[in-house]
């Protein structure tokens, strides 16, 4: 199954700043997914990143707040912009894996102060 | 709207107990149901179920799907403290639709 390297593992950021999270996959994948997990909640899909086209955002998420890059088939970044304490969450990237369903990166725990 | 409901939301058991976690779902054009274990940040894959009535087993964990009644159960026998985690259920529909996750069951196993 695919192996995803995600970084940073955690960060504490000041409100109003931005943080970029990176995911590197060890194989080429068509779609990469970005999730948010707020404290005590389940995973919510932010957007689907396709190589060569703009990301597709779910309801309630916009490109200005969560810009995504997908420069090639093995790499993607998610930026959390103009952060507020409400953005404190775990952020996860994921790819589809035909053997194991979906594989997740190791996650980024973001705290905004 | 696709929906996944897990119960109970939390559970505390003693080592050696057997637990059953429940997942019911509503989804248009069902493709698969997946179980994950989340200990810290990243969910790790446990099972993918596509057919009714076929039990999947991995060590002390097993799971089965009922597509008629739209639910799945995850059983853990002889629980150990290392089983303490949040167990997530998710359903996948056919086509380019995202996974829909339940809120999870937080299992605590005490010695």
mmCIF file of N, CA, C and O in Angstrom, chain A residues 9-10 31 35 37 41-43 45 58 90 92 96 98-109, chain B residues 6 31 34 36 38 40-45 48 86 88-89 92 96-99 101-104 106:
data_model
loop_
_atom_site.group_PDB
_atom_site.id
_atom_site.type_symbol
_atom_site.label_atom_id
_atom_site.label_comp_id
_atom_site.label_asym_id
_atom_site.label_seq_id
_atom_site.Cartn_x
_atom_site.Cartn_y
_atom_site.Cartn_z
ATOM 1 N N UNK A 9 4.741 17.593 11.824
ATOM 2 C CA UNK A 9 3.945 16.730 12.671
ATOM 3 C C UNK A 9 3.036 17.538 13.576
ATOM 4 O O UNK A 9 1.909 17.145 13.873
ATOM 5 N N UNK A 10 3.546 18.667 14.032
ATOM 6 C CA UNK A 10 2.752 19.546 14.878
ATOM 7 C C UNK A 10 3.336 20.950 14.792
ATOM 8 O O UNK A 10 4.503 21.124 14.436
ATOM 9 N N UNK A 31 -5.642 11.231 -7.192
ATOM 10 C CA UNK A 31 -6.296 12.166 -6.280
ATOM 11 C C UNK A 31 -5.669 12.085 -4.890
ATOM 12 O O UNK A 31 -5.326 11.010 -4.407
ATOM 13 N N UNK A 35 -8.156 16.348 4.892
ATOM 14 C CA UNK A 35 -9.186 16.293 5.912
ATOM 15 C C UNK A 35 -8.816 17.184 7.089
ATOM 16 O O UNK A 35 -7.634 17.421 7.366
ATOM 17 N N UNK A 37 -9.783 17.397 11.323
ATOM 18 C CA UNK A 37 -10.441 16.763 12.453
ATOM 19 C C UNK A 37 -10.360 17.711 13.636
ATOM 20 O O UNK A 37 -9.307 17.828 14.284
ATOM 21 N N UNK A 41 -14.087 15.613 17.275
ATOM 22 C CA UNK A 41 -14.966 15.410 16.127
ATOM 23 C C UNK A 41 -14.381 14.376 15.177
ATOM 24 O O UNK A 41 -13.246 13.935 15.334
ATOM 25 N N UNK A 42 -15.170 14.015 14.181
ATOM 26 C CA UNK A 42 -14.672 13.077 13.196
ATOM 27 C C UNK A 42 -13.977 13.811 12.052
ATOM 28 O O UNK A 42 -13.821 15.023 12.083
ATOM 29 N N UNK A 43 -13.569 13.068 11.074
ATOM 30 C CA UNK A 43 -12.847 13.646 9.943
ATOM 31 C C UNK A 43 -13.829 14.302 8.981
ATOM 32 O O UNK A 43 -14.852 13.719 8.612
ATOM 33 N N UNK A 45 -13.886 16.196 5.196
ATOM 34 C CA UNK A 45 -13.109 16.443 3.990
ATOM 35 C C UNK A 45 -13.090 17.931 3.676
ATOM 36 O O UNK A 45 -14.138 18.575 3.619
ATOM 37 N N UNK A 58 -15.062 21.164 -0.586
ATOM 38 C CA UNK A 58 -16.353 20.763 -0.030
ATOM 39 C C UNK A 58 -17.071 22.001 0.512
ATOM 40 O O UNK A 58 -16.457 23.058 0.741
ATOM 41 N N UNK A 90 -6.474 18.640 13.850
ATOM 42 C CA UNK A 90 -5.550 17.744 13.177
ATOM 43 C C UNK A 90 -5.886 17.802 11.690
ATOM 44 O O UNK A 90 -7.046 17.708 11.303
ATOM 45 N N UNK A 92 -5.092 16.054 7.975
ATOM 46 C CA UNK A 92 -4.633 14.778 7.432
ATOM 47 C C UNK A 92 -4.751 14.777 5.921
ATOM 48 O O UNK A 92 -5.756 15.237 5.367
ATOM 49 N N UNK A 96 -6.209 7.151 -2.108
ATOM 50 C CA UNK A 96 -6.954 5.912 -2.270
ATOM 51 C C UNK A 96 -5.986 4.760 -2.485
ATOM 52 O O UNK A 96 -4.987 4.894 -3.186
ATOM 53 N N UNK A 98 -6.185 0.667 -3.280
ATOM 54 C CA UNK A 98 -7.120 -0.371 -3.679
ATOM 55 C C UNK A 98 -7.063 -1.602 -2.785
ATOM 56 O O UNK A 98 -8.012 -2.369 -2.727
ATOM 57 N N UNK A 99 -5.983 -1.755 -2.060
ATOM 58 C CA UNK A 99 -5.863 -2.893 -1.154
ATOM 59 C C UNK A 99 -6.407 -2.549 0.221
ATOM 60 O O UNK A 99 -7.109 -3.345 0.848
ATOM 61 N N UNK A 100 -6.101 -1.372 0.698
ATOM 62 C CA UNK A 100 -6.431 -1.002 2.072
ATOM 63 C C UNK A 100 -7.403 0.164 2.165
ATOM 64 O O UNK A 100 -7.387 0.903 3.123
ATOM 65 N N UNK A 101 -8.245 0.318 1.163
ATOM 66 C CA UNK A 101 -9.203 1.422 1.249
ATOM 67 C C UNK A 101 -8.500 2.735 0.997
ATOM 68 O O UNK A 101 -8.124 3.046 -0.116
ATOM 69 N N UNK A 102 -8.333 3.511 2.028
ATOM 70 C CA UNK A 102 -7.646 4.785 1.931
ATOM 71 C C UNK A 102 -6.515 4.810 2.959
ATOM 72 O O UNK A 102 -6.700 4.393 4.094
ATOM 73 N N UNK A 103 -5.364 5.314 2.563
ATOM 74 C CA UNK A 103 -4.214 5.433 3.451
ATOM 75 C C UNK A 103 -4.064 6.888 3.852
ATOM 76 O O UNK A 103 -4.236 7.785 3.017
ATOM 77 N N UNK A 104 -3.699 7.111 5.120
ATOM 78 C CA UNK A 104 -3.572 8.465 5.636
ATOM 79 C C UNK A 104 -2.118 8.798 5.950
ATOM 80 O O UNK A 104 -1.319 7.920 6.314
ATOM 81 N N UNK A 105 -1.803 10.073 5.819
ATOM 82 C CA UNK A 105 -0.530 10.562 6.319
ATOM 83 C C UNK A 105 -0.533 10.546 7.842
ATOM 84 O O UNK A 105 -1.562 10.268 8.473
ATOM 85 N N UNK A 106 0.604 10.871 8.421
ATOM 86 C CA UNK A 106 0.760 10.787 9.870
ATOM 87 C C UNK A 106 0.068 11.921 10.613
ATOM 88 O O UNK A 106 -0.027 11.889 11.832
ATOM 89 N N UNK A 107 -0.415 12.916 9.885
ATOM 90 C CA UNK A 107 -1.199 13.969 10.515
ATOM 91 C C UNK A 107 -0.362 15.141 11.004
ATOM 92 O O UNK A 107 0.813 15.003 11.361
ATOM 93 N N UNK A 108 -0.995 16.307 11.025
ATOM 94 C CA UNK A 108 -0.397 17.533 11.554
ATOM 95 C C UNK A 108 -1.326 18.078 12.619
ATOM 96 O O UNK A 108 -2.485 18.369 12.334
ATOM 97 N N UNK A 109 -0.813 18.186 13.838
ATOM 98 C CA UNK A 109 -1.614 18.756 14.929
ATOM 99 C C UNK A 109 -1.311 20.248 15.006
ATOM 100 O O UNK A 109 -0.196 20.648 15.346
ATOM 101 N N UNK B 6 -22.222 5.990 14.624
ATOM 102 C CA UNK B 6 -21.528 4.974 15.402
ATOM 103 C C UNK B 6 -22.021 4.986 16.847
ATOM 104 O O UNK B 6 -22.356 6.034 17.396
ATOM 105 N N UNK B 31 -20.610 1.441 -1.927
ATOM 106 C CA UNK B 31 -19.496 0.694 -2.517
ATOM 107 C C UNK B 31 -18.781 -0.136 -1.452
ATOM 108 O O UNK B 31 -18.535 -1.305 -1.642
ATOM 109 N N UNK B 34 -15.585 0.928 5.673
ATOM 110 C CA UNK B 34 -14.220 0.773 6.172
ATOM 111 C C UNK B 34 -14.165 1.050 7.668
ATOM 112 O O UNK B 34 -14.876 1.923 8.168
ATOM 113 N N UNK B 36 -11.384 1.966 10.777
ATOM 114 C CA UNK B 36 -10.058 2.463 11.074
ATOM 115 C C UNK B 36 -9.866 2.559 12.579
ATOM 116 O O UNK B 36 -10.822 2.774 13.330
ATOM 117 N N UNK B 38 -7.762 4.854 15.318
ATOM 118 C CA UNK B 38 -7.024 6.110 15.440
ATOM 119 C C UNK B 38 -6.523 6.242 16.863
ATOM 120 O O UNK B 38 -7.290 6.465 17.790
ATOM 121 N N UNK B 40 -3.433 8.225 17.763
ATOM 122 C CA UNK B 40 -2.953 9.586 18.019
ATOM 123 C C UNK B 40 -3.515 10.530 16.950
ATOM 124 O O UNK B 40 -4.455 11.271 17.177
ATOM 125 N N UNK B 41 -2.948 10.508 15.779
ATOM 126 C CA UNK B 41 -3.417 11.391 14.715
ATOM 127 C C UNK B 41 -3.902 10.628 13.489
ATOM 128 O O UNK B 41 -5.000 10.876 12.985
ATOM 129 N N UNK B 42 -3.064 9.725 12.997
ATOM 130 C CA UNK B 42 -3.385 9.088 11.717
ATOM 131 C C UNK B 42 -4.251 7.853 11.901
ATOM 132 O O UNK B 42 -3.895 6.946 12.648
ATOM 133 N N UNK B 43 -5.398 7.769 11.230
ATOM 134 C CA UNK B 43 -6.179 6.525 11.250
ATOM 135 C C UNK B 43 -5.410 5.410 10.538
ATOM 136 O O UNK B 43 -4.826 5.645 9.474
ATOM 137 N N UNK B 44 -5.429 4.240 11.118
ATOM 138 C CA UNK B 44 -4.811 3.086 10.466
ATOM 139 C C UNK B 44 -5.900 2.104 10.065
ATOM 140 O O UNK B 44 -6.848 1.862 10.816
ATOM 141 N N UNK B 45 -5.737 1.550 8.894
ATOM 142 C CA UNK B 45 -6.749 0.711 8.285
ATOM 143 C C UNK B 45 -6.923 -0.602 9.050
ATOM 144 O O UNK B 45 -5.954 -1.240 9.447
ATOM 145 N N UNK B 48 -11.931 -3.506 5.208
ATOM 146 C CA UNK B 48 -12.811 -2.981 4.175
ATOM 147 C C UNK B 48 -13.822 -4.059 3.855
ATOM 148 O O UNK B 48 -13.448 -5.203 3.575
ATOM 149 N N UNK B 86 -9.623 5.488 19.283
ATOM 150 C CA UNK B 86 -10.903 5.827 18.665
ATOM 151 C C UNK B 86 -11.054 4.951 17.428
ATOM 152 O O UNK B 86 -10.136 4.860 16.606
ATOM 153 N N UNK B 88 -13.010 4.360 14.014
ATOM 154 C CA UNK B 88 -13.788 5.122 13.045
ATOM 155 C C UNK B 88 -14.385 4.191 12.004
ATOM 156 O O UNK B 88 -13.712 3.278 11.509
ATOM 157 N N UNK B 89 -15.616 4.462 11.665
ATOM 158 C CA UNK B 89 -16.301 3.761 10.583
ATOM 159 C C UNK B 89 -16.524 4.769 9.462
ATOM 160 O O UNK B 89 -16.854 5.940 9.724
ATOM 161 N N UNK B 92 -18.086 4.440 1.697
ATOM 162 C CA UNK B 92 -17.694 4.950 0.407
ATOM 163 C C UNK B 92 -18.800 4.632 -0.591
ATOM 164 O O UNK B 92 -19.301 3.500 -0.633
ATOM 165 N N UNK B 96 -17.027 9.438 -7.886
ATOM 166 C CA UNK B 96 -16.023 10.294 -7.244
ATOM 167 C C UNK B 96 -16.611 11.050 -6.069
ATOM 168 O O UNK B 96 -16.696 12.278 -6.071
ATOM 169 N N UNK B 97 -17.022 10.305 -5.059
ATOM 170 C CA UNK B 97 -17.564 10.933 -3.856
ATOM 171 C C UNK B 97 -16.648 10.626 -2.684
ATOM 172 O O UNK B 97 -16.036 9.562 -2.630
ATOM 173 N N UNK B 98 -16.548 11.552 -1.754
ATOM 174 C CA UNK B 98 -15.615 11.349 -0.649
ATOM 175 C C UNK B 98 -16.132 10.343 0.374
ATOM 176 O O UNK B 98 -17.330 10.092 0.460
ATOM 177 N N UNK B 99 -15.214 9.813 1.167
ATOM 178 C CA UNK B 99 -15.598 8.990 2.306
ATOM 179 C C UNK B 99 -16.429 9.814 3.274
ATOM 180 O O UNK B 99 -16.176 11.004 3.466
ATOM 181 N N UNK B 101 -17.371 9.799 7.208
ATOM 182 C CA UNK B 101 -16.954 9.202 8.479
ATOM 183 C C UNK B 101 -18.021 9.370 9.550
ATOM 184 O O UNK B 101 -18.723 10.386 9.595
ATOM 185 N N UNK B 102 -18.105 8.387 10.440
ATOM 186 C CA UNK B 102 -18.855 8.553 11.666
ATOM 187 C C UNK B 102 -18.014 9.309 12.683
ATOM 188 O O UNK B 102 -16.847 9.622 12.435
ATOM 189 N N UNK B 103 -18.610 9.604 13.827
ATOM 190 C CA UNK B 103 -17.907 10.372 14.853
ATOM 191 C C UNK B 103 -16.932 9.523 15.652
ATOM 192 O O UNK B 103 -16.129 10.057 16.413
ATOM 193 N N UNK B 104 -17.014 8.213 15.484
ATOM 194 C CA UNK B 104 -16.070 7.339 16.162
ATOM 195 C C UNK B 104 -16.567 6.845 17.512
ATOM 196 O O UNK B 104 -17.454 7.442 18.132
ATOM 197 N N UNK B 106 -14.830 5.957 21.144
ATOM 198 C CA UNK B 106 -13.596 6.009 21.937
ATOM 199 C C UNK B 106 -13.596 4.850 22.908
ATOM 200 O O UNK B 106 -14.421 4.801 23.819
#
